[in-house]
PDB file of C-alpha atoms in Angstrom:
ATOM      1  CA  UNK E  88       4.223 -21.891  29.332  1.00  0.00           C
ATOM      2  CA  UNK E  89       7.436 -20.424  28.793  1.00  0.00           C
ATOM      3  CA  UNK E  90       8.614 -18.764  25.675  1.00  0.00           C
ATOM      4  CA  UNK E  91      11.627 -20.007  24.058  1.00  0.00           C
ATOM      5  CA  UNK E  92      14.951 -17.471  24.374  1.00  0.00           C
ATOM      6  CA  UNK E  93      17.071 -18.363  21.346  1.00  0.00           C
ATOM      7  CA  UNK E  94      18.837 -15.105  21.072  1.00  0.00           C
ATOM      8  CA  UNK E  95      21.377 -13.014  22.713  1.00  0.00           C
ATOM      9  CA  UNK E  96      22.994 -16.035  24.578  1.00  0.00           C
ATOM     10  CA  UNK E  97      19.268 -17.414  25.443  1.00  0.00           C
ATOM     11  CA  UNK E  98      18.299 -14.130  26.972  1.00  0.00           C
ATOM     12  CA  UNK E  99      15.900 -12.922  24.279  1.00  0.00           C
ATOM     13  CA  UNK E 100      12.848 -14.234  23.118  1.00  0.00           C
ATOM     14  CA  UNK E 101      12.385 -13.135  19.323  1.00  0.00           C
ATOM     15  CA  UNK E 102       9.505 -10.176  20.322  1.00  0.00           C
ATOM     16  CA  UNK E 103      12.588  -8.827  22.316  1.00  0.00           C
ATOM     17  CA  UNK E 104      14.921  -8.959  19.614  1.00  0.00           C
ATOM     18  CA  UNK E 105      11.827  -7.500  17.103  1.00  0.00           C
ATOM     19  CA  UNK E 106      11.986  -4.320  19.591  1.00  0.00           C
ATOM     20  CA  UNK E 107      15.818  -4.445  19.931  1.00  0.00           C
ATOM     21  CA  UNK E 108      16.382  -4.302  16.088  1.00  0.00           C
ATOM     22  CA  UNK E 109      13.126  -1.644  15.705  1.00  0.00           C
ATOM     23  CA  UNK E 110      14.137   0.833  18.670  1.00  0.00           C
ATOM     24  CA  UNK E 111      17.706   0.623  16.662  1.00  0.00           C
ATOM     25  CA  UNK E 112      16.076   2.014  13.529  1.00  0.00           C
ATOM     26  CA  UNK E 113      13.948   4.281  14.975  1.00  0.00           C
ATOM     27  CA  UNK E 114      16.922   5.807  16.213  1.00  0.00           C
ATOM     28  CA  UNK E 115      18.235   6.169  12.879  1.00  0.00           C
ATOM     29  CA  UNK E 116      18.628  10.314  11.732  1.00  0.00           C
ATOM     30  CA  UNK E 117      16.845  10.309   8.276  1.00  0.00           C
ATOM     31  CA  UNK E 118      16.931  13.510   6.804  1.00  0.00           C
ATOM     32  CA  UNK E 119      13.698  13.263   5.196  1.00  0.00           C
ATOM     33  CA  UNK E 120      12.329  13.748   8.606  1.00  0.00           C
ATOM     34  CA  UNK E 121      13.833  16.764   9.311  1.00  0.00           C
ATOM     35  CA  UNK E 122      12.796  18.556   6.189  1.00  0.00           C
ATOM     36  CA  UNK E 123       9.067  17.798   6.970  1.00  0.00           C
ATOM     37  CA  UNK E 124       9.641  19.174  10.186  1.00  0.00           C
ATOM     38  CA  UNK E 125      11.399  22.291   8.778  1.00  0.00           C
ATOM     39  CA  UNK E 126       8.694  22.423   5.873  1.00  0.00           C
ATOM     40  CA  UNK E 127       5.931  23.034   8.651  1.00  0.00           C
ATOM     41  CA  UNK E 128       7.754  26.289  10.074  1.00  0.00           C
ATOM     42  CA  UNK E 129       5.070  29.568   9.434  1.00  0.00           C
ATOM     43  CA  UNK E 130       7.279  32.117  11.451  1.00  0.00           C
ATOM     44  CA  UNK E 131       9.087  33.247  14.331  1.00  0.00           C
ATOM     45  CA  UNK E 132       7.659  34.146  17.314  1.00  0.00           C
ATOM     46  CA  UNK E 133       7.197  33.201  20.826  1.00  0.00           C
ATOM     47  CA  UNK E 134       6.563  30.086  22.970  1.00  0.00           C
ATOM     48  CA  UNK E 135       3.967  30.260  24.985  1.00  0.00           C
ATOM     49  CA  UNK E 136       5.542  28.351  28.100  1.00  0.00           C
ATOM     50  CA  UNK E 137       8.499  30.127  28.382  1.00  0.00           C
ATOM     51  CA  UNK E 138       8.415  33.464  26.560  1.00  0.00           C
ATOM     52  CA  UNK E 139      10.795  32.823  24.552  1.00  0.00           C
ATOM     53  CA  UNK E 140      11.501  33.935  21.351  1.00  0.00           C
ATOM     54  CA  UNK E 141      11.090  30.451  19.056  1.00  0.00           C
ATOM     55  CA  UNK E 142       9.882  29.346  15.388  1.00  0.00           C
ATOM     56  CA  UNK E 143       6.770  28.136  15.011  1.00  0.00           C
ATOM     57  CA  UNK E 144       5.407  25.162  13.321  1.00  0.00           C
ATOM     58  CA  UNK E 145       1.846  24.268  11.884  1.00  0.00           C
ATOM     59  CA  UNK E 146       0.467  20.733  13.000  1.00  0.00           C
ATOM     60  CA  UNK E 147      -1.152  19.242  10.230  1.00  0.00           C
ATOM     61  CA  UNK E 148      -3.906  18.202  12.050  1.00  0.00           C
ATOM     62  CA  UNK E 149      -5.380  21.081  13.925  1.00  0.00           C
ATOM     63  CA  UNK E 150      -3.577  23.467  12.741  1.00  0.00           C
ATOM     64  CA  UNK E 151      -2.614  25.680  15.877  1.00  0.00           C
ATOM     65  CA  UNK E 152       1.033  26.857  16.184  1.00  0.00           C
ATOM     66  CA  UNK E 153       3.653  24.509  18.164  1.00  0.00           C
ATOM     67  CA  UNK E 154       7.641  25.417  18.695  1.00  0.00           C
ATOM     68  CA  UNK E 155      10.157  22.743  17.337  1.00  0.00           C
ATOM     69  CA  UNK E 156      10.232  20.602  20.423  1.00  0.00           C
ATOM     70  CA  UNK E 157       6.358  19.919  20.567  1.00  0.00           C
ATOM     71  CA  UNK E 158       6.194  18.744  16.713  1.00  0.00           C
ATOM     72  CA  UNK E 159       6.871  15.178  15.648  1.00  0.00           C
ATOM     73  CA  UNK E 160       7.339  13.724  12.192  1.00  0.00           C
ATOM     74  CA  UNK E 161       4.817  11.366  11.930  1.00  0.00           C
ATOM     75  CA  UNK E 162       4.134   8.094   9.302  1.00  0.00           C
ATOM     76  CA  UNK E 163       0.748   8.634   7.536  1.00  0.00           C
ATOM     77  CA  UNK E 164       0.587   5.063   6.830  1.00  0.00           C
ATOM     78  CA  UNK E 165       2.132   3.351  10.457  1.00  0.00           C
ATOM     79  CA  UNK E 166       5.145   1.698  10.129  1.00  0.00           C
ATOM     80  CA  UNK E 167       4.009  -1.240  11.837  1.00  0.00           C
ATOM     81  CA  UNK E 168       0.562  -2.114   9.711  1.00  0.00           C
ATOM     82  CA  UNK E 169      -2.152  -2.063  12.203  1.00  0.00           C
ATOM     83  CA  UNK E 170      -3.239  -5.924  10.938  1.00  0.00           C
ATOM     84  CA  UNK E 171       0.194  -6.553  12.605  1.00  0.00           C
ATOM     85  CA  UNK E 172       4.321  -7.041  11.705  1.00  0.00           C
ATOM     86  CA  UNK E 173       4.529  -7.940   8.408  1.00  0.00           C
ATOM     87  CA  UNK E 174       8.483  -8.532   7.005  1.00  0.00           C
ATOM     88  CA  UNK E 175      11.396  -6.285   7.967  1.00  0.00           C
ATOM     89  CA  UNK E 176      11.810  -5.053   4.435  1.00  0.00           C
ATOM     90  CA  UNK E 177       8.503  -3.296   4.573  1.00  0.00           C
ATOM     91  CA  UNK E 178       8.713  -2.175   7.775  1.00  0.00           C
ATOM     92  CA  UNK E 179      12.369  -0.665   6.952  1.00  0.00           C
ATOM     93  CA  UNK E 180      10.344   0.668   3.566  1.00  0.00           C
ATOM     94  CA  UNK E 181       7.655   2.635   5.526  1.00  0.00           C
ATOM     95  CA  UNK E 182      10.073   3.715   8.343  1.00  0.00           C
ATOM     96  CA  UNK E 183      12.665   5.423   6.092  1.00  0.00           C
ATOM     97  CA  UNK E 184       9.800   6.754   3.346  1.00  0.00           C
ATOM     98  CA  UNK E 185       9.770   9.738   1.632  1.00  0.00           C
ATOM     99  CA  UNK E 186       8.230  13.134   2.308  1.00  0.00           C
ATOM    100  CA  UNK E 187       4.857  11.990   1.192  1.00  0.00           C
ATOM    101  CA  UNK E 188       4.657   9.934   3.541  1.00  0.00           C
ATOM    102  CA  UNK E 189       4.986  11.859   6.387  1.00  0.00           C
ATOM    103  CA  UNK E 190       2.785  14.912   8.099  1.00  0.00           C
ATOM    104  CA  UNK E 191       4.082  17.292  11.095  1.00  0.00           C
ATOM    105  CA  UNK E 192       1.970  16.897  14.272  1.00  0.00           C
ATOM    106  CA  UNK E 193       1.793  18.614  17.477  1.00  0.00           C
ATOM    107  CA  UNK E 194       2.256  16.044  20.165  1.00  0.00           C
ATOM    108  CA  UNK E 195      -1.174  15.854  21.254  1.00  0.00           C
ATOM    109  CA  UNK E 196      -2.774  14.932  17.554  1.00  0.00           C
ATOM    110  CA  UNK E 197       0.344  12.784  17.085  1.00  0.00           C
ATOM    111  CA  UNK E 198      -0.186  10.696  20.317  1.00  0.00           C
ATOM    112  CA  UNK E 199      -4.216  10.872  19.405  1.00  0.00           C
ATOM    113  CA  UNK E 200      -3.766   8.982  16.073  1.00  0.00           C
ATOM    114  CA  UNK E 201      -0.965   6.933  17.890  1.00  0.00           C
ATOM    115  CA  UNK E 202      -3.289   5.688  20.325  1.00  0.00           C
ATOM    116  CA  UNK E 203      -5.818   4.953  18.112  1.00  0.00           C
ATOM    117  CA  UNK E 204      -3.377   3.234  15.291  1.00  0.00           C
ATOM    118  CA  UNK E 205      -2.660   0.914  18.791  1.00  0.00           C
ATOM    119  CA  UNK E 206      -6.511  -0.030  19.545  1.00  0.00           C
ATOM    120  CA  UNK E 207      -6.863  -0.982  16.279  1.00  0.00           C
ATOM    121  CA  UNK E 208      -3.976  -3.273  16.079  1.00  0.00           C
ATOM    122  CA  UNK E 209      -5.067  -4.316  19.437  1.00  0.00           C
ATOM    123  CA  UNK E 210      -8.350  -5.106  18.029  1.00  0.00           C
ATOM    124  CA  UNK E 211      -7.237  -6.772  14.930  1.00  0.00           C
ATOM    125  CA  UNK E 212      -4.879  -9.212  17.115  1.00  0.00           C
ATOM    126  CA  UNK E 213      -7.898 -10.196  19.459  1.00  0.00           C
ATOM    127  CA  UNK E 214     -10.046 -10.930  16.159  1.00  0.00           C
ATOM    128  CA  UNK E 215      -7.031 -13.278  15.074  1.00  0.00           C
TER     129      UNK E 215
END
């Protein structure tokens, strides 16, 4: 069966413009992110790939020393809900949230709770 397209000049089927309009605000700079990656900083010192004199930041999770570029600002609770989309005005509320509600991970722990935030939904959409 083929899905209807009644957006972008019947090109887009409304999942594509869902990941359109999300990928735009994802792309959005909120400060609030960049303070909670600043507030994980413990010193300076040196990466370990390059030996190169960096600062290094303390993931949340297991609590080894990462440089700058292998930290990411992650949502304690998802911004997608993993029982599925709910409205745009919570997902813009959880996506833009304040320092509470977000933890610095290395990109390891933050791709580990990623992936399992995705099974779940997975899960929760099969049981549907």
């Amino acid at each position: 069966m083929k899905k209807p397209k009644p957006f972008n000049g019947g090109q887009w089927t409304v999942a594509r413009k869902r990941s359109f309009i999300m990928s735009a605000l994802r792309r959005a700079q909120w400060p609030v992110k960049y303070s909670c990656l600043r507030s994980a900083f413990v010193r300076d010192g040196v990466n370990p790939k390059t030996g190169r004199k960096c600062k290094l930041h303390e993931c949340e999770e297991c609590h080894e020393l990462f440089p700058a570029k292998d930290m990411r600002a992650d949502h304690i609770t998802p911004i997608v809900p993993v029982t599925g989309f709910d409205t745009w005005d919570s997902t813009i509320d959880r996506l833009f949230c304040e320092a509470e509600g977000l933890q610095a991970l290395c990109v390891d722990c933050h791709a580990v709770k990623t992936k399992a935030e995705n099974e779940e939904r997975r899960e929760n959409k099969r049981n549907k």
